Amino acid sequence: MHVSACSDSSRGDASRESCGRGGRRARNRPDVRCFRQGGGGLGFRNADHFDTAGAPPIIIDAAAARFGSDKSGPGSIADVKPGVRITAFINTAPTLQPSSFLRAQLITIESLPDLEVTGAVDAIDLARSRFNVLGIVIAVDSNTSFGSNFPTFAPIQGLSGIAVGQIVTVTARFSGNAIVATRVQVLSPTIQPSIILNGTVKSIAPTAWVITSREGKETTVSVDSQTKIVGNPRIGDAVQVMANIDSAHNYLATAIVKIDPNEKIAMEIHGTVASISATEWGIGGPPGSLAPVFLVKIASTTVLYPDPRVGDRVIVVG
């Protein structure tokens, strides 16, 4: 069994401090000492000793120690078996009865997942509470936890909070004939690319509009029931089109707005709605990011479309 790192129990979190060989003290923690097996063995007083391959064993006195498991909560010395990974907190305070044993205060028994996989999300089936990563079908249940990495640490609201194309790390357990995720960590959030087109309307059809730019380039944008049409634009009118771009590089318009062709655009901001009030909105990076938040003034003439809320990704033009 190996002990390769120690947690600072006084902090009550999952932070770890690295430890060196030969039982050196953990940095900045004189009362915590870490031990790495190396070529030797690790054993417990009054318990079976482990094969040390001829090297002197490291013996831990667990008589006064509390045992805990990261999977099942409280544990006991019976849970410490060959091959199990542990973290031991050693009491280095002076004692009236010196011995060669290391007196443990707390021993945490760590468990390895049945499966750990990192890759892009291939598909999501919300109805069946499962998703695919690298072709592996993984189910989720009420015990599955979700999270994201630095710099956002944005909360993930279950399976509906992840998207196809995101890079995730999944730890899972085998349950019957299923693979059930215990933790889904989003490593790389996917933000759907978007674009703003300025030009004149060449043609209008029920499912697509053709926009001609000032340079004469024609772009076809798809429209659907979710596309917001503002100002009743007609063929020949100047418009501004906000569109999302799919993986096939097709444009799907989210809004088409009739504009004054002589009006100049001073600024364009792409970001996430951080706050909303009657007179100004905050536009910044994804939730929890370190990106600055810009305050955008809202006037009676401001056009909002379709119906952005806090957390939505938007484009602000003004």
CSV table of C-alpha atoms in Angstrom, one decimal:
chain,number,residue,atom,x,y,z
A,1,MET,CA,0.0,0.0,0.0
A,2,HIS,CA,1.3,3.5,-0.8
A,3,VAL,CA,1.1,6.8,0.9
A,4,SER,CA,2.1,9.5,-1.6
A,5,ALA,CA,0.5,12.6,-0.3
A,6,CYS,CA,-1.1,14.1,2.8
A,7,SER,CA,-4.2,16.3,3.3
A,8,ASP,CA,-4.1,19.2,5.8
A,9,SER,CA,-6.9,18.0,8.1
A,10,SER,CA,-7.1,21.3,9.9
A,11,ARG,CA,-8.4,23.0,6.7
A,12,GLY,CA,-11.3,20.6,6.2
A,13,ASP,CA,-10.9,20.5,2.4
A,14,ALA,CA,-9.3,18.3,-0.2
A,15,SER,CA,-6.1,20.3,-0.6
A,16,ARG,CA,-2.9,18.2,-0.6
A,17,GLU,CA,0.8,18.9,0.2
A,18,SER,CA,3.5,17.0,-1.6
A,19,CYS,CA,5.9,15.0,0.5
A,20,GLY,CA,9.4,13.8,-0.2
A,21,ARG,CA,11.2,10.6,0.3
A,22,GLY,CA,12.3,9.2,3.6
A,23,GLY,CA,9.5,10.7,5.6
A,24,ARG,CA,10.4,14.4,5.3
A,25,ARG,CA,8.0,16.9,6.8
A,26,ALA,CA,5.3,18.4,4.5
A,27,ARG,CA,6.1,22.0,3.6
A,28,ASN,CA,4.7,24.5,6.1
A,29,ARG,CA,3.2,21.7,8.3
A,30,PRO,CA,5.6,20.6,11.0
A,31,ASP,CA,2.9,18.4,12.6
A,32,VAL,CA,2.1,16.5,9.4
A,33,ARG,CA,4.6,14.0,8.0
A,34,CYS,CA,4.3,12.0,4.8
A,35,PHE,CA,5.8,8.6,4.0
A,36,ARG,CA,6.3,7.0,0.6
A,37,GLN,CA,6.9,3.3,0.3
A,38,GLY,CA,9.7,3.4,-2.3
A,39,GLY,CA,11.4,0.1,-2.2
A,40,GLY,CA,10.3,-0.7,1.3
A,41,GLY,CA,7.0,-1.6,2.8
A,42,LEU,CA,4.3,-0.1,5.0
A,43,GLY,CA,2.8,-1.9,7.9
A,44,PHE,CA,0.6,-1.3,10.9
A,45,ARG,CA,1.3,-2.2,14.5
A,46,ASN,CA,-0.6,-5.3,15.6
A,47,ALA,CA,-1.5,-6.0,12.0
A,48,ASP,CA,-0.1,-8.1,9.3
A,49,HIS,CA,3.2,-6.8,8.0
A,50,PHE,CA,3.6,-6.2,4.3
A,51,ASP,CA,6.3,-7.6,2.1
A,52,THR,CA,9.2,-5.2,2.3
A,53,ALA,CA,11.4,-6.9,-0.3
A,54,GLY,CA,14.2,-7.0,2.3
A,55,ALA,CA,14.0,-3.3,3.2
A,56,PRO,CA,13.2,-2.1,6.7
A,57,PRO,CA,9.4,-1.7,7.1
A,58,ILE,CA,7.6,1.4,8.1
A,59,ILE,CA,5.3,0.6,10.9
A,60,ILE,CA,2.3,2.8,11.8
A,61,ASP,CA,0.7,2.6,15.3
A,62,ALA,CA,-3.0,2.9,14.5
A,63,ALA,CA,-4.3,2.2,18.0
A,64,ALA,CA,-5.5,5.7,18.5
A,65,ALA,CA,-6.3,6.5,14.9
A,66,ARG,CA,-9.6,7.2,13.3
A,67,PHE,CA,-10.3,5.5,10.0
A,68,GLY,CA,-12.3,7.0,7.1
A,69,SER,CA,-13.1,5.9,3.5
A,70,ASP,CA,-13.6,8.4,0.7
A,71,LYS,CA,-16.4,6.1,-0.6
A,72,SER,CA,-18.3,4.7,2.4
A,73,GLY,CA,-17.5,7.2,5.2
A,74,PRO,CA,-16.2,5.8,8.6
A,75,GLY,CA,-13.9,2.7,8.3
A,76,SER,CA,-11.7,0.5,10.4
A,77,ILE,CA,-8.3,-1.2,10.2
A,78,ALA,CA,-10.1,-4.2,8.6
A,79,ASP,CA,-10.6,-2.0,5.5
A,80,VAL,CA,-6.8,-1.6,5.1
A,81,LYS,CA,-5.8,-4.4,2.7
A,82,PRO,CA,-2.8,-5.0,0.4
A,83,GLY,CA,-2.9,-2.7,-2.6
A,84,VAL,CA,-5.2,-0.1,-1.0
A,85,ARG,CA,-4.0,3.5,-1.2
A,86,ILE,CA,-4.1,5.5,2.1
A,87,THR,CA,-3.2,8.9,3.5
A,88,ALA,CA,-1.9,8.8,7.1
A,89,PHE,CA,-1.7,11.8,9.4
A,90,ILE,CA,1.1,11.2,11.8
A,91,ASN,CA,1.3,12.7,15.3
A,92,THR,CA,4.8,14.0,15.8
A,93,ALA,CA,4.2,15.5,19.2
A,94,PRO,CA,6.7,14.4,21.9
A,95,THR,CA,5.7,11.4,24.0
A,96,LEU,CA,6.8,9.9,27.3
A,97,GLN,CA,7.0,6.5,25.6
A,98,PRO,CA,9.3,6.9,22.6
A,99,SER,CA,9.1,4.1,20.1
A,100,SER,CA,10.0,3.4,16.5
A,101,PHE,CA,6.3,3.3,15.5
A,102,LEU,CA,4.7,6.3,13.8
A,103,ARG,CA,1.6,7.2,15.7
A,104,ALA,CA,-1.3,7.9,13.4
A,105,GLN,CA,-4.1,10.4,14.2
A,106,LEU,CA,-6.2,9.8,11.1
A,107,ILE,CA,-6.0,7.3,8.2
A,108,THR,CA,-8.0,7.9,5.1
A,109,ILE,CA,-8.6,4.9,2.8
A,110,GLU,CA,-8.7,6.0,-0.8
A,111,SER,CA,-10.5,4.1,-3.5
A,112,LEU,CA,-9.8,4.0,-7.2
A,113,PRO,CA,-12.7,4.3,-9.7
A,114,ASP,CA,-13.7,1.3,-11.8
A,115,LEU,CA,-13.3,3.5,-14.8
A,116,GLU,CA,-11.8,6.9,-15.6
A,117,VAL,CA,-12.0,8.3,-19.1
A,118,THR,CA,-11.2,11.7,-20.7
A,119,GLY,CA,-12.5,12.8,-24.0
A,120,ALA,CA,-15.1,14.7,-26.0
A,121,VAL,CA,-18.8,14.3,-25.4
A,122,ASP,CA,-20.1,12.5,-28.5
A,123,ALA,CA,-23.8,12.4,-27.7
A,124,ILE,CA,-26.3,13.2,-24.9
A,125,ASP,CA,-29.6,11.3,-24.2
A,126,LEU,CA,-31.5,13.3,-21.6
A,127,ALA,CA,-34.5,11.0,-21.8
A,128,ARG,CA,-32.4,8.0,-20.7
A,129,SER,CA,-30.0,9.9,-18.5
A,130,ARG,CA,-26.9,8.9,-20.3
A,131,PHE,CA,-24.2,10.3,-22.6
A,132,ASN,CA,-21.3,9.0,-24.8
A,133,VAL,CA,-17.6,9.7,-24.4
A,134,LEU,CA,-15.2,8.0,-26.8
A,135,GLY,CA,-18.0,5.6,-27.8
A,136,ILE,CA,-18.6,4.5,-24.2
A,137,VAL,CA,-22.2,4.8,-23.0
A,138,ILE,CA,-22.2,6.3,-19.5
A,139,ALA,CA,-25.3,6.7,-17.3
A,140,VAL,CA,-25.9,9.3,-14.6
A,141,ASP,CA,-28.0,9.1,-11.5
A,142,SER,CA,-28.9,11.2,-8.4
A,143,ASN,CA,-25.4,10.5,-6.9
A,144,THR,CA,-23.5,11.8,-10.0
A,145,SER,CA,-21.7,15.1,-9.3
A,146,PHE,CA,-20.8,17.7,-11.9
A,147,GLY,CA,-18.2,20.4,-12.0
A,148,SER,CA,-15.9,22.5,-14.2
A,149,ASN,CA,-12.2,23.5,-14.0
A,150,PHE,CA,-10.2,26.7,-13.6
A,151,PRO,CA,-10.7,29.5,-14.6
A,152,THR,CA,-14.5,29.4,-14.5
A,153,PHE,CA,-15.4,26.8,-11.9
A,154,ALA,CA,-18.9,27.3,-13.3
A,155,PRO,CA,-21.6,25.2,-11.7
A,156,ILE,CA,-22.9,22.4,-14.0
A,157,GLN,CA,-26.6,21.7,-13.5
A,158,GLY,CA,-26.6,18.0,-14.2
A,159,LEU,CA,-26.6,16.2,-17.5
A,160,SER,CA,-28.5,19.1,-19.2
A,161,GLY,CA,-25.6,21.4,-18.3
A,162,ILE,CA,-23.0,19.7,-20.5
A,163,ALA,CA,-22.9,19.9,-24.3
A,164,VAL,CA,-21.8,17.8,-27.2
A,165,GLY,CA,-18.1,18.6,-28.1
A,166,GLN,CA,-17.1,19.5,-24.5
A,167,ILE,CA,-14.0,17.8,-23.2
A,168,VAL,CA,-14.8,16.0,-19.9
A,169,THR,CA,-13.1,13.7,-17.4
A,170,VAL,CA,-15.5,11.0,-16.1
A,171,THR,CA,-14.9,8.7,-13.1
A,172,ALA,CA,-17.4,5.9,-13.0
A,173,ARG,CA,-18.4,2.6,-11.3
A,174,PHE,CA,-19.7,-0.6,-12.8
A,175,SER,CA,-23.3,-1.3,-11.7
A,176,GLY,CA,-24.9,-4.4,-13.1
A,177,ASN,CA,-24.7,-4.1,-16.9
A,178,ALA,CA,-24.3,-0.3,-16.8
A,179,ILE,CA,-21.4,2.2,-16.4
A,180,VAL,CA,-22.6,4.9,-14.0
A,181,ALA,CA,-20.7,8.2,-13.6
A,182,THR,CA,-19.8,9.2,-10.1
A,183,ARG,CA,-18.1,12.5,-11.2
A,184,VAL,CA,-18.2,14.4,-14.5
A,185,GLN,CA,-15.6,17.2,-14.7
A,186,VAL,CA,-15.9,19.6,-17.7
A,187,LEU,CA,-12.4,20.5,-18.8
A,188,SER,CA,-13.1,22.5,-21.9
A,189,PRO,CA,-16.4,24.3,-22.2
A,190,THR,CA,-17.7,24.7,-25.7
A,191,ILE,CA,-19.1,28.1,-26.8
A,192,GLN,CA,-21.0,28.0,-30.0
A,193,PRO,CA,-19.3,30.4,-32.5
A,194,SER,CA,-21.4,33.3,-33.6
A,195,ILE,CA,-21.1,36.1,-36.2
A,196,ILE,CA,-22.6,39.4,-37.1
A,197,LEU,CA,-23.4,40.1,-40.8
A,198,ASN,CA,-24.1,43.6,-42.1
A,199,GLY,CA,-25.6,44.0,-45.6
A,200,THR,CA,-28.8,44.3,-47.6
A,201,VAL,CA,-31.5,41.7,-48.0
A,202,LYS,CA,-31.4,40.1,-51.5
A,203,SER,CA,-34.1,37.5,-51.0
A,204,ILE,CA,-36.5,36.2,-48.4
A,205,ALA,CA,-37.8,32.6,-48.1
A,206,PRO,CA,-39.6,30.8,-45.3
A,207,THR,CA,-36.5,29.0,-44.2
A,208,ALA,CA,-33.6,31.1,-45.5
A,209,TRP,CA,-32.6,34.7,-46.3
A,210,VAL,CA,-29.8,35.8,-48.6
A,211,ILE,CA,-27.8,38.8,-47.4
A,212,THR,CA,-25.4,40.8,-49.7
A,213,SER,CA,-22.5,42.5,-48.0
A,214,ARG,CA,-21.1,45.8,-49.1
A,215,GLU,CA,-18.3,43.9,-50.9
A,216,GLY,CA,-21.0,42.0,-52.9
A,217,LYS,CA,-20.5,38.7,-51.1
A,218,GLU,CA,-23.8,36.8,-50.7
A,219,THR,CA,-24.4,34.8,-47.5
A,220,THR,CA,-27.4,32.5,-46.9
A,221,VAL,CA,-28.7,32.4,-43.4
A,222,SER,CA,-31.2,29.9,-42.1
A,223,VAL,CA,-34.2,31.1,-40.2
A,224,ASP,CA,-36.7,29.3,-37.9
A,225,SER,CA,-39.4,30.0,-35.4
A,226,GLN,CA,-36.8,31.2,-32.9
A,227,THR,CA,-35.3,33.8,-35.2
A,228,LYS,CA,-36.2,37.4,-34.1
A,229,ILE,CA,-37.1,39.7,-36.9
A,230,VAL,CA,-37.0,43.4,-35.9
A,231,GLY,CA,-38.1,46.4,-37.9
A,232,ASN,CA,-40.0,44.5,-40.6
A,233,PRO,CA,-37.1,44.4,-43.1
A,234,ARG,CA,-37.8,44.0,-46.8
A,235,ILE,CA,-35.8,43.1,-49.9
A,236,GLY,CA,-33.3,45.9,-50.4
A,237,ASP,CA,-33.3,47.0,-46.8
A,238,ALA,CA,-30.0,47.3,-44.8
A,239,VAL,CA,-29.9,44.8,-42.0
A,240,GLN,CA,-27.7,43.4,-39.3
A,241,VAL,CA,-27.9,39.6,-38.8
A,242,MET,CA,-26.7,37.8,-35.7
A,243,ALA,CA,-26.2,34.1,-36.4
A,244,ASN,CA,-24.7,31.0,-34.8
A,245,ILE,CA,-22.4,28.8,-36.9
A,246,ASP,CA,-22.8,25.0,-36.8
A,247,SER,CA,-20.1,22.4,-37.3
A,248,ALA,CA,-20.8,22.3,-41.1
A,249,HIS,CA,-20.2,26.1,-41.2
A,250,ASN,CA,-23.9,26.9,-41.8
A,251,TYR,CA,-25.4,30.1,-40.4
A,252,LEU,CA,-28.5,30.0,-38.3
A,253,ALA,CA,-29.9,33.5,-37.7
A,254,THR,CA,-30.9,34.3,-34.1
A,255,ALA,CA,-31.9,37.9,-35.1
A,256,ILE,CA,-32.3,40.0,-38.2
A,257,VAL,CA,-32.6,43.7,-37.5
A,258,LYS,CA,-33.4,46.5,-40.0
A,259,ILE,CA,-30.9,49.3,-39.5
A,260,ASP,CA,-30.0,52.7,-40.8
A,261,PRO,CA,-27.1,52.1,-43.3
A,262,ASN,CA,-25.6,55.5,-42.5
A,263,GLU,CA,-25.4,54.8,-38.7
A,264,LYS,CA,-21.9,53.8,-37.6
A,265,ILE,CA,-21.2,51.1,-35.1
A,266,ALA,CA,-18.9,52.3,-32.3
A,267,MET,CA,-18.5,49.0,-30.3
A,268,GLU,CA,-19.3,45.3,-30.4
A,269,ILE,CA,-19.0,43.2,-27.3
A,270,HIS,CA,-19.3,39.4,-27.2
A,271,GLY,CA,-19.8,38.0,-23.7
A,272,THR,CA,-22.1,36.5,-21.0
A,273,VAL,CA,-24.8,38.4,-19.2
A,274,ALA,CA,-23.6,38.9,-15.7
A,275,SER,CA,-26.3,41.2,-14.3
A,276,ILE,CA,-29.5,42.9,-15.5
A,277,SER,CA,-31.2,46.1,-14.2
A,278,ALA,CA,-33.6,48.6,-15.6
A,279,THR,CA,-30.9,51.0,-16.8
A,280,GLU,CA,-27.8,48.9,-17.3
A,281,TRP,CA,-26.6,45.3,-18.0
A,282,GLY,CA,-23.3,43.7,-17.0
A,283,ILE,CA,-21.5,41.8,-19.8
A,284,GLY,CA,-18.5,39.7,-18.9
A,285,GLY,CA,-16.9,36.3,-19.3
A,286,PRO,CA,-18.4,32.9,-18.3
A,287,PRO,CA,-19.7,32.5,-14.7
A,288,GLY,CA,-16.8,32.5,-12.2
A,289,SER,CA,-14.2,33.7,-14.8
A,290,LEU,CA,-11.7,36.4,-14.2
A,291,ALA,CA,-12.8,38.4,-17.2
A,292,PRO,CA,-13.8,42.0,-16.6
A,293,VAL,CA,-17.5,43.0,-16.6
A,294,PHE,CA,-18.6,45.8,-18.9
A,295,LEU,CA,-21.5,48.0,-17.9
A,296,VAL,CA,-23.8,48.6,-20.9
A,297,LYS,CA,-26.5,51.4,-20.6
A,298,ILE,CA,-30.0,50.5,-21.6
A,299,ALA,CA,-32.3,53.1,-23.1
A,300,SER,CA,-35.9,53.1,-24.3
A,301,THR,CA,-34.6,52.6,-27.9
A,302,THR,CA,-32.5,49.6,-27.0
A,303,VAL,CA,-33.6,46.4,-28.8
A,304,LEU,CA,-33.4,43.2,-26.9
A,305,TYR,CA,-33.7,39.9,-28.7
A,306,PRO,CA,-34.8,37.3,-28.4
A,307,ASP,CA,-35.0,37.3,-24.6
A,308,PRO,CA,-31.6,37.2,-23.0
A,309,ARG,CA,-31.2,36.3,-19.3
A,310,VAL,CA,-28.4,36.2,-16.8
A,311,GLY,CA,-25.9,33.5,-17.9
A,312,ASP,CA,-26.8,33.7,-21.6
A,313,ARG,CA,-24.2,34.5,-24.2
A,314,VAL,CA,-24.9,37.6,-26.1
A,315,ILE,CA,-23.6,40.1,-28.6
A,316,VAL,CA,-23.9,43.8,-27.8
A,317,VAL,CA,-23.7,46.3,-30.6
A,318,GLY,CA,-23.8,50.1,-30.0
